[in-house]
PDB file of C-alpha atoms in Angstrom:
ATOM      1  CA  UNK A  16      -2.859 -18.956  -0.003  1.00 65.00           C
ATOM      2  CA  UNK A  17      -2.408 -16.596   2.873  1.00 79.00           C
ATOM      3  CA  UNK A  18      -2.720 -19.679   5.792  1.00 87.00           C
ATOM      4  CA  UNK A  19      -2.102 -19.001   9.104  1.00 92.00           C
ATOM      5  CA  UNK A  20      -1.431 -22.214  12.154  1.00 93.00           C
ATOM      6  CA  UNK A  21      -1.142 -21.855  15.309  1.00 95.00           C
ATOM      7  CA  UNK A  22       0.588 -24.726  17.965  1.00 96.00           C
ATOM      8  CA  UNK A  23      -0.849 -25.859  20.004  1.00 97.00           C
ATOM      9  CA  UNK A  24      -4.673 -25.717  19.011  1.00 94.00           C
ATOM     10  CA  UNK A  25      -5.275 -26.052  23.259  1.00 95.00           C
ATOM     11  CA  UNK A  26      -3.115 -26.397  26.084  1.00 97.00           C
ATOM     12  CA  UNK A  27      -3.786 -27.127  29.722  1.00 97.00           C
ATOM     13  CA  UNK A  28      -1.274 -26.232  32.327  1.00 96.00           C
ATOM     14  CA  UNK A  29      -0.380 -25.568  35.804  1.00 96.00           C
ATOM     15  CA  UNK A  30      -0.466 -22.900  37.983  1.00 97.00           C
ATOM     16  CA  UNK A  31       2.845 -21.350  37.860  1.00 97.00           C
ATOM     17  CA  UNK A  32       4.117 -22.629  34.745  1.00 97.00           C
ATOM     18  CA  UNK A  33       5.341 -21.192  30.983  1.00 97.00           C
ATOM     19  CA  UNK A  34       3.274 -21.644  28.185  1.00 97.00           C
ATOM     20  CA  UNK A  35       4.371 -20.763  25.001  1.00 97.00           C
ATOM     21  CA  UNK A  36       2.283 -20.858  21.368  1.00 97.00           C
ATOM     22  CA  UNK A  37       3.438 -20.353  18.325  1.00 97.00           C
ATOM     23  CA  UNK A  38       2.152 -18.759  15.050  1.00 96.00           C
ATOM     24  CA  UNK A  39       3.121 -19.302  11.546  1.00 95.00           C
ATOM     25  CA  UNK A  40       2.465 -17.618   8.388  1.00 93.00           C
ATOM     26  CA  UNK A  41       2.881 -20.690   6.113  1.00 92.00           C
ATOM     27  CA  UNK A  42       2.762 -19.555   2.944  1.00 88.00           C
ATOM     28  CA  UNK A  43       3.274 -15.799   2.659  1.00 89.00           C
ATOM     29  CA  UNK A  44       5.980 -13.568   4.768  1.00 90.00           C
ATOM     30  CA  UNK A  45       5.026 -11.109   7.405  1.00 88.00           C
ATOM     31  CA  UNK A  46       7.035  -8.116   9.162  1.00 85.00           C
ATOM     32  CA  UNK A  47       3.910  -7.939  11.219  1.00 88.00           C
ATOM     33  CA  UNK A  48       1.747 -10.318  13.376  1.00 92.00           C
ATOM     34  CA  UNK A  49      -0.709  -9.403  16.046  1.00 93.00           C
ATOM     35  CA  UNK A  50      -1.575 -11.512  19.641  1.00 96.00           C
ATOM     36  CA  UNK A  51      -5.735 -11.132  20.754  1.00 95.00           C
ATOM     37  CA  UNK A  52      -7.011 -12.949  23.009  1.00 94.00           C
ATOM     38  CA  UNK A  53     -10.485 -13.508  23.246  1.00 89.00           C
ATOM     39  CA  UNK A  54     -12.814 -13.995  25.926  1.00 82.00           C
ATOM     40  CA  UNK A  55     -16.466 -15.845  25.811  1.00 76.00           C
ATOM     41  CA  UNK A  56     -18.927 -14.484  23.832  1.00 71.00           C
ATOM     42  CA  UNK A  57     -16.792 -11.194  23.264  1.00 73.00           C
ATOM     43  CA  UNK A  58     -14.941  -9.244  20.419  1.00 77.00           C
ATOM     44  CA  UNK A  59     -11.286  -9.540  19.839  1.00 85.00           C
ATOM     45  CA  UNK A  60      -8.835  -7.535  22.427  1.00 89.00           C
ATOM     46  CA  UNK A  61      -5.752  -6.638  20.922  1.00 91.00           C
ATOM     47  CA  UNK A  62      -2.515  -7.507  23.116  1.00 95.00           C
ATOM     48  CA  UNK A  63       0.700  -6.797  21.108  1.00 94.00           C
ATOM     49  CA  UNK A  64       1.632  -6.052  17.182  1.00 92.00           C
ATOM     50  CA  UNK A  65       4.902  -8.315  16.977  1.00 89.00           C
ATOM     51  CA  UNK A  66       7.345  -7.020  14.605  1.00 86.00           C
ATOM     52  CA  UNK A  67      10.087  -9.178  12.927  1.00 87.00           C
ATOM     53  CA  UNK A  68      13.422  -8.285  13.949  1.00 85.00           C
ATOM     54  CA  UNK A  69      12.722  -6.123  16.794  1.00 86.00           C
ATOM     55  CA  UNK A  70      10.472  -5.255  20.448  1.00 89.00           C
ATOM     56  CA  UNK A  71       6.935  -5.476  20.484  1.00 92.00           C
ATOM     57  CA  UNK A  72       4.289  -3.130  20.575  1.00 92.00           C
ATOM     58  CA  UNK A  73       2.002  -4.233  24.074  1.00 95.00           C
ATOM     59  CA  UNK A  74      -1.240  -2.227  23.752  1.00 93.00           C
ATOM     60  CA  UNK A  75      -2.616  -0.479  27.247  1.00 92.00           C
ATOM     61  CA  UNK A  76      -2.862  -2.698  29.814  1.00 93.00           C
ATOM     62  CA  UNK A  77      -0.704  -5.855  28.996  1.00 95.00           C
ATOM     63  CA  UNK A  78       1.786  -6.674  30.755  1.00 94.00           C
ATOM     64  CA  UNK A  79       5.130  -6.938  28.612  1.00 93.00           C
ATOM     65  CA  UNK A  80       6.768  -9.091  30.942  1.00 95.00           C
ATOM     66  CA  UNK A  81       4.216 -11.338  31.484  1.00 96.00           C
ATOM     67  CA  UNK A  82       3.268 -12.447  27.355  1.00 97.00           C
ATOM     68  CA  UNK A  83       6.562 -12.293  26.023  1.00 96.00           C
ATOM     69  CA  UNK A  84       6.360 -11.760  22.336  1.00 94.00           C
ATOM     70  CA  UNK A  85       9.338 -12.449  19.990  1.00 92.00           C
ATOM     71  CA  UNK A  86       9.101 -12.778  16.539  1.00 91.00           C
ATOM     72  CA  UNK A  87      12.277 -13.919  15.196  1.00 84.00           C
ATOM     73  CA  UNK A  88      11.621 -14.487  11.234  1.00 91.00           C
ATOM     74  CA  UNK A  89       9.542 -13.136   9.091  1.00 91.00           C
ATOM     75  CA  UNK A  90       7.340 -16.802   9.089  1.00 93.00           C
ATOM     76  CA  UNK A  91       6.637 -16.915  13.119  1.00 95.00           C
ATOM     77  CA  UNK A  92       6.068 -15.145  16.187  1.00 95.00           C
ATOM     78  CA  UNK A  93       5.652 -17.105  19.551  1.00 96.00           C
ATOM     79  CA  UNK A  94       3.979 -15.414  22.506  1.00 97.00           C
ATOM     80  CA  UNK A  95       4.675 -17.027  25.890  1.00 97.00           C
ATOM     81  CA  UNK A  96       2.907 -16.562  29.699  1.00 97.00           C
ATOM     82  CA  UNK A  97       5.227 -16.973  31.723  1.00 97.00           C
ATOM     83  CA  UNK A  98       4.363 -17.866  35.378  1.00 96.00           C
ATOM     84  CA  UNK A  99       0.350 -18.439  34.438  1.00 96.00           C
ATOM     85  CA  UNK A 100      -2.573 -18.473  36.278  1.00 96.00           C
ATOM     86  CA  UNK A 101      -6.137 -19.156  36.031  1.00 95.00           C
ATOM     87  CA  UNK A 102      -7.449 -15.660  34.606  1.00 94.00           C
ATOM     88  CA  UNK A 103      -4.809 -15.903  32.166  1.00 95.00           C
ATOM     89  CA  UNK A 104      -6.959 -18.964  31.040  1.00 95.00           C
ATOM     90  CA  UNK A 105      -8.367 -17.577  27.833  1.00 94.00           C
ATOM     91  CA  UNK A 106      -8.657 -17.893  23.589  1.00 94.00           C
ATOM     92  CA  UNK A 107      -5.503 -16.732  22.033  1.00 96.00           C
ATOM     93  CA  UNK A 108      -5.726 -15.836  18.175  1.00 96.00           C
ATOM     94  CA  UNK A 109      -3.020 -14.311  15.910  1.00 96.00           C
ATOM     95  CA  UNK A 110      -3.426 -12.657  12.472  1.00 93.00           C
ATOM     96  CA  UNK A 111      -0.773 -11.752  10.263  1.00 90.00           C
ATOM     97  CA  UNK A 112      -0.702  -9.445   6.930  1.00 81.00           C
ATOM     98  CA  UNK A 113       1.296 -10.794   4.057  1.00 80.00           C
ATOM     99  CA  UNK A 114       4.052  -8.186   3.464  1.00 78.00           C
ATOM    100  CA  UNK A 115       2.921  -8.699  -0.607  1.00 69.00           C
ATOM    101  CA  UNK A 116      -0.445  -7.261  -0.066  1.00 63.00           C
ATOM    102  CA  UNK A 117       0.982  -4.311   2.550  1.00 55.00           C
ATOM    103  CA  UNK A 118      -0.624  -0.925   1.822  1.00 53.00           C
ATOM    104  CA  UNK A 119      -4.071   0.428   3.235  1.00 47.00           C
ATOM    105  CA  UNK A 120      -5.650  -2.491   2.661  1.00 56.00           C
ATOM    106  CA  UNK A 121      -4.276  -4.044   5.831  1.00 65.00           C
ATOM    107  CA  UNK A 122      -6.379  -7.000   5.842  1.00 75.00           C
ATOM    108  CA  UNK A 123      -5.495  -9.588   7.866  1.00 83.00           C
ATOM    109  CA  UNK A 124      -5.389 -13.369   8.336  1.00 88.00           C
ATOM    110  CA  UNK A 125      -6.340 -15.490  11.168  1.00 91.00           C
ATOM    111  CA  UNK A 126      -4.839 -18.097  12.923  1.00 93.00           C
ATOM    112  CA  UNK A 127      -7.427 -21.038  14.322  1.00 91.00           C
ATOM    113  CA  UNK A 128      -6.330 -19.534  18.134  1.00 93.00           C
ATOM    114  CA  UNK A 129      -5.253 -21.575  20.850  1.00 96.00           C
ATOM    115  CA  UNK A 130      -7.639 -22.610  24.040  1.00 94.00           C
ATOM    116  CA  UNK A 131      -5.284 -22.300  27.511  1.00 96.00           C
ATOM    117  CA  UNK A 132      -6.792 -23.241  30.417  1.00 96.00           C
ATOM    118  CA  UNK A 133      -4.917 -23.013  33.598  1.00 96.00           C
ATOM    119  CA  UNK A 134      -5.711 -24.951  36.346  1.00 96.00           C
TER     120      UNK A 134
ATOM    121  CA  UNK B  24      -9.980   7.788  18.521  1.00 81.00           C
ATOM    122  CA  UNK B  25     -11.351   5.062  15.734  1.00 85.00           C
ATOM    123  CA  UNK B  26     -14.031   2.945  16.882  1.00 89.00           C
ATOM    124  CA  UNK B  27     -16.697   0.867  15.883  1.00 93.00           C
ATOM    125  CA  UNK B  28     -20.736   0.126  17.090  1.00 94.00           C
ATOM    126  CA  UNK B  29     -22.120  -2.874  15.840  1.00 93.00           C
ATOM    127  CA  UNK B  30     -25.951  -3.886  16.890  1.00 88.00           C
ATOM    128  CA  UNK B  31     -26.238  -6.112  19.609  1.00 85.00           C
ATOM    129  CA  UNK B  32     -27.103  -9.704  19.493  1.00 85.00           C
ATOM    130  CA  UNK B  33     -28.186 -12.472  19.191  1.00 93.00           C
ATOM    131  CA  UNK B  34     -29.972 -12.516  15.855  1.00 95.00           C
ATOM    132  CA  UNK B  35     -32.350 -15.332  15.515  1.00 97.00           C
ATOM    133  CA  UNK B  36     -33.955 -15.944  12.155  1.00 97.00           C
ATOM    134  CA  UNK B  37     -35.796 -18.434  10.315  1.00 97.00           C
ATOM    135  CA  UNK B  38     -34.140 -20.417   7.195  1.00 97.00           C
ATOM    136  CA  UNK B  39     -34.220 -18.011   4.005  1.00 97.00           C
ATOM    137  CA  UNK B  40     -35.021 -14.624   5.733  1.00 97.00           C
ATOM    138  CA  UNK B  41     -32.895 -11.591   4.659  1.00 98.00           C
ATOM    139  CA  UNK B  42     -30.169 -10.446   6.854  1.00 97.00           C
ATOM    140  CA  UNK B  43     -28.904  -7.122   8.180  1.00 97.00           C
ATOM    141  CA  UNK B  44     -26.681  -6.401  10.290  1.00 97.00           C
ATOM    142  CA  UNK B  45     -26.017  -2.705  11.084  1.00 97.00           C
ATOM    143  CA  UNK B  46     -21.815  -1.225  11.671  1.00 97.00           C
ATOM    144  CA  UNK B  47     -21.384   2.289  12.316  1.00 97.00           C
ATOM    145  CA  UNK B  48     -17.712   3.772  12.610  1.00 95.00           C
ATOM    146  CA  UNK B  49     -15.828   6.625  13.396  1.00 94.00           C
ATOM    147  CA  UNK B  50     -12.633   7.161  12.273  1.00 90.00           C
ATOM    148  CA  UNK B  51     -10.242   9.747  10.775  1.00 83.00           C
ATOM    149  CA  UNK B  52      -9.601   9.832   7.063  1.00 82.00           C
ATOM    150  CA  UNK B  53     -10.368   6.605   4.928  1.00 83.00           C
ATOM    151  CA  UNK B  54     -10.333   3.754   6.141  1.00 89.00           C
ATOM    152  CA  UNK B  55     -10.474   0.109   5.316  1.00 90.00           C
ATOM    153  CA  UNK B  56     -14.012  -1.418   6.502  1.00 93.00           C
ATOM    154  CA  UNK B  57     -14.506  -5.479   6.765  1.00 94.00           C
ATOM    155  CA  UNK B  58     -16.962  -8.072   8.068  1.00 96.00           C
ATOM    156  CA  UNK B  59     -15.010 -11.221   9.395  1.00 95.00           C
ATOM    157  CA  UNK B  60     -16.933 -14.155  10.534  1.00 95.00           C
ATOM    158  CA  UNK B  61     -16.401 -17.059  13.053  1.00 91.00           C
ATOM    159  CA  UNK B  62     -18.093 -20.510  12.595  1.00 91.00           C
ATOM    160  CA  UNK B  63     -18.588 -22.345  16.018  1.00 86.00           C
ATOM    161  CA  UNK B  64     -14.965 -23.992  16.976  1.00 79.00           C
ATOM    162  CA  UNK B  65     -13.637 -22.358  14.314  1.00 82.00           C
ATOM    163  CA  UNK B  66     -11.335 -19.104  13.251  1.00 82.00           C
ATOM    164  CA  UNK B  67     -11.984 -16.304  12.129  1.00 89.00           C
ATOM    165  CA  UNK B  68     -12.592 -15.902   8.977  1.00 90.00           C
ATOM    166  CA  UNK B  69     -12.281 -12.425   6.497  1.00 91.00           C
ATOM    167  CA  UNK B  70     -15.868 -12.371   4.655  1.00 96.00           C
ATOM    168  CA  UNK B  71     -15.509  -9.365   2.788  1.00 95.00           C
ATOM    169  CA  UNK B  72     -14.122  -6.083   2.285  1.00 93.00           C
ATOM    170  CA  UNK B  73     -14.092  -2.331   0.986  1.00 94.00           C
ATOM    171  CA  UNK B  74     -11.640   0.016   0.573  1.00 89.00           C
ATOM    172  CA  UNK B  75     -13.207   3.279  -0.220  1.00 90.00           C
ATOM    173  CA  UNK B  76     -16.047   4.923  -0.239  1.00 93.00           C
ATOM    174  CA  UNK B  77     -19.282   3.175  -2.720  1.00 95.00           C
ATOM    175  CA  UNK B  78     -17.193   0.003  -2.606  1.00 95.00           C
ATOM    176  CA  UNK B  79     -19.511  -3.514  -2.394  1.00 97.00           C
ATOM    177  CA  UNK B  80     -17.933  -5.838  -0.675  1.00 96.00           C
ATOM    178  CA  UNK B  81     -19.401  -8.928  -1.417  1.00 97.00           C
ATOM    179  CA  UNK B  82     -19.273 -13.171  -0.800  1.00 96.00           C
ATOM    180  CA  UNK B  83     -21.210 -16.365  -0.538  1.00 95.00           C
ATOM    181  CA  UNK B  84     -24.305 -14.200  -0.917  1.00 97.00           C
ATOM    182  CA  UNK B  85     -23.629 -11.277   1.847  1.00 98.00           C
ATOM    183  CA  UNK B  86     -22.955  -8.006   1.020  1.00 98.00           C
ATOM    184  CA  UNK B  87     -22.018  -4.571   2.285  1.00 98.00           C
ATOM    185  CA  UNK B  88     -21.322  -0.896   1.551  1.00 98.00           C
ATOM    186  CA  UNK B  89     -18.825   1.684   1.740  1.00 97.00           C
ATOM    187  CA  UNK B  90     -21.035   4.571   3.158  1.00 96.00           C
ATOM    188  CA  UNK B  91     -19.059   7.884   3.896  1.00 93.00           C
ATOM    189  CA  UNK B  92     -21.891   9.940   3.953  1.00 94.00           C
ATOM    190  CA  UNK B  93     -23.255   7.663   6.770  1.00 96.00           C
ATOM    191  CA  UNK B  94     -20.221   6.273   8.318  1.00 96.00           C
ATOM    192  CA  UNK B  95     -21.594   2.759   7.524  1.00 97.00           C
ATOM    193  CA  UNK B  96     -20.495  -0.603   6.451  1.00 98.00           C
ATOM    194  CA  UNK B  97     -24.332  -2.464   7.002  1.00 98.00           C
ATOM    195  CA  UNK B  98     -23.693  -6.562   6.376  1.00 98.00           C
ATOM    196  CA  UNK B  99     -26.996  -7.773   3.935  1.00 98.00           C
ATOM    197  CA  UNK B 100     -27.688 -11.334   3.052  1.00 98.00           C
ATOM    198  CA  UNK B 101     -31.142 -11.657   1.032  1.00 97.00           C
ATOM    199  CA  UNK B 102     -31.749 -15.581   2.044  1.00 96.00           C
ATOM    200  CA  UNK B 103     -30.025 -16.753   4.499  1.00 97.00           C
ATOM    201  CA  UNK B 104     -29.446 -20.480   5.479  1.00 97.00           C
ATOM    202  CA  UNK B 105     -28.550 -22.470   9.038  1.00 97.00           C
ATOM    203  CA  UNK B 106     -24.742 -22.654   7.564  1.00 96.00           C
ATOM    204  CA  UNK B 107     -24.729 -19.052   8.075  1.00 97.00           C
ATOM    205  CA  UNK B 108     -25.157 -19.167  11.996  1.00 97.00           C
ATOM    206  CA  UNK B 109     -21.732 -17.741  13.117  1.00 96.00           C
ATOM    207  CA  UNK B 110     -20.961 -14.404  14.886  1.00 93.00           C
ATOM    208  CA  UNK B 111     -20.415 -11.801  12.435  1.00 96.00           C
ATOM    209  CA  UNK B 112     -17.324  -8.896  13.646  1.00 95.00           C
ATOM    210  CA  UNK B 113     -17.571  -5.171  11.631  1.00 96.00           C
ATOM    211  CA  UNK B 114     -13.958  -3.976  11.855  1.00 93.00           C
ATOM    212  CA  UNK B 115     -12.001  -1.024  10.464  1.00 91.00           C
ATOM    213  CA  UNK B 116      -8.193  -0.565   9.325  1.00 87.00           C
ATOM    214  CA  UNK B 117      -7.025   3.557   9.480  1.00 74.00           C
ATOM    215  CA  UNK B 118      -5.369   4.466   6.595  1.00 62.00           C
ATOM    216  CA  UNK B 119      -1.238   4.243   7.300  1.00 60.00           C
ATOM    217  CA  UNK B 120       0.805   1.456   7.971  1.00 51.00           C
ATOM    218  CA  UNK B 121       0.424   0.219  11.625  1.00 63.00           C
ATOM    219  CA  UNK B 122      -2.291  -2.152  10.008  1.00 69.00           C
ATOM    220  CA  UNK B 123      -4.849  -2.684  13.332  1.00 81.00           C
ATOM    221  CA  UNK B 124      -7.716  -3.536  13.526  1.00 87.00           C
ATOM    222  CA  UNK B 125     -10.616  -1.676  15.412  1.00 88.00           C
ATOM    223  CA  UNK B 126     -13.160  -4.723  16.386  1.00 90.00           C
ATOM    224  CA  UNK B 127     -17.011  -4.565  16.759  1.00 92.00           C
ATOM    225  CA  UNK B 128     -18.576  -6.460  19.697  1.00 90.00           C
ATOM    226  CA  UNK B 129     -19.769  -8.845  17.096  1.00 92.00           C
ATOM    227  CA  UNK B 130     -23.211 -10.320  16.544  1.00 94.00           C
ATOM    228  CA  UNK B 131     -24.095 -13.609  16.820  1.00 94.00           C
ATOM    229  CA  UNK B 132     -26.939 -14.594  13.978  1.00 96.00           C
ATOM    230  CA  UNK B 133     -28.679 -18.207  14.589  1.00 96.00           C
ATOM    231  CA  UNK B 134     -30.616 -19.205  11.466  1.00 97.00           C
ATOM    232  CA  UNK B 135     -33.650 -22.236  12.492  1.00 96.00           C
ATOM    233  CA  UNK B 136     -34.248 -24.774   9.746  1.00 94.00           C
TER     234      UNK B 136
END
């Protein structure tokens, strides 16, 4: 149990365009999902914590209005960058915790991520 | 704030060595400590866990310790093997309910036949 997908595994668009990639928790419900993105040969940077049912939480930094986050049930959460370019390309991941296993435990489960390159 | 200092890579051992892999945090009250690992072109992956202080995490032959006294969750693996060449993150969950995680730099271990 506790399987996380993402769509689409990789993605190459244009300068200028939308992107948007979607997370699901297949098998387990989650109030909360979280958006890194991931750069060669680095750790994890936390974007957003997306929360079912209402705004996001964009960590320092992020722009809000350029990864639009909206997690509309409690089984997926879609981020989208909007108007992309090519620093934007990048490794996108998301992790969600099962809302049966909530507590201090807060262990969470990984998507496979999502390679966008921009071109 | 909550952080956490994992040793720098790359790690480059020979088949059947033993493994460590030092994490060092800092963080207020108790927190949840974990070692997550990512296999090339794949996800990540949660290897183990602890929860409080003495806990052993342990799985597929690694291991590591809750230490409070020390503030460290140190990832052991006696023999190691060329399946185990991933990159290993250290990462830490505060106590509460906004469940993030603070992330290593990870370590990258490559294990020769």
């Amino acid at each position: 149990g506790a399987v996380v997908s993402q769509h689409p595994s990789w993605v190459i668009c244009k300068s200028g365009t939308s992107v948007k990639i979607e997370c699901r928790s297949l098998d387990f419900q989650a109030t909360t999902m979280f958006w890194y993105r991931q750069f060669p040969k680095q750790s994890l940077m936390l974007m957003a914590t997306s929360n079912e049912g209402s705004k996001a939480t964009y960590e320092q930094g992020v722009e809000k209005d350029k990864f639009l986050i909206n997690h509309a049930s409690l089984t997926l959460s879609t981020l989208t960058v909007t108007s992309a370019h090519p620093e934007d390309s990048s490794f996108y991941i998301c992790s969600a915790t099962p809302d049966r296993i909530a507590g201090d435990s807060n262990e969470q489960y990984f998507g496979p991520g999502t390679r966008l390159t921009v071109t | 704030g909550n952080s956490v200092t994992q040793m720098e890579g790359p790690v480059t051992l020979s088949e059947e060595a033993f493994l460590t892999i030092n994490c060092t945090y800092t963080a207020t009250g108790y927190p949840s400590l974990f070692w997550y690992v990512q296999y090339p072109g794949e996800g990540l992956q949660l290897l183990l866990k602890a929860t409080k202080a003495d806990d052993k995490g342990s799985n597929k032959g690694f291991e590591a310790t809750y230490r409070k006294e020390t503030t460290s969750f140190h990832l052991e693996k006696g023999s190691v093997q060329v399946s185990d060449s991933a990159v290993y993150f250290c990462a830490l969950s505060s106590a509460g309910n906004n469940r993030k995680l603070i992330w290593g730099l990870g370590t990258s271990l490559a294990v020769n036949p």
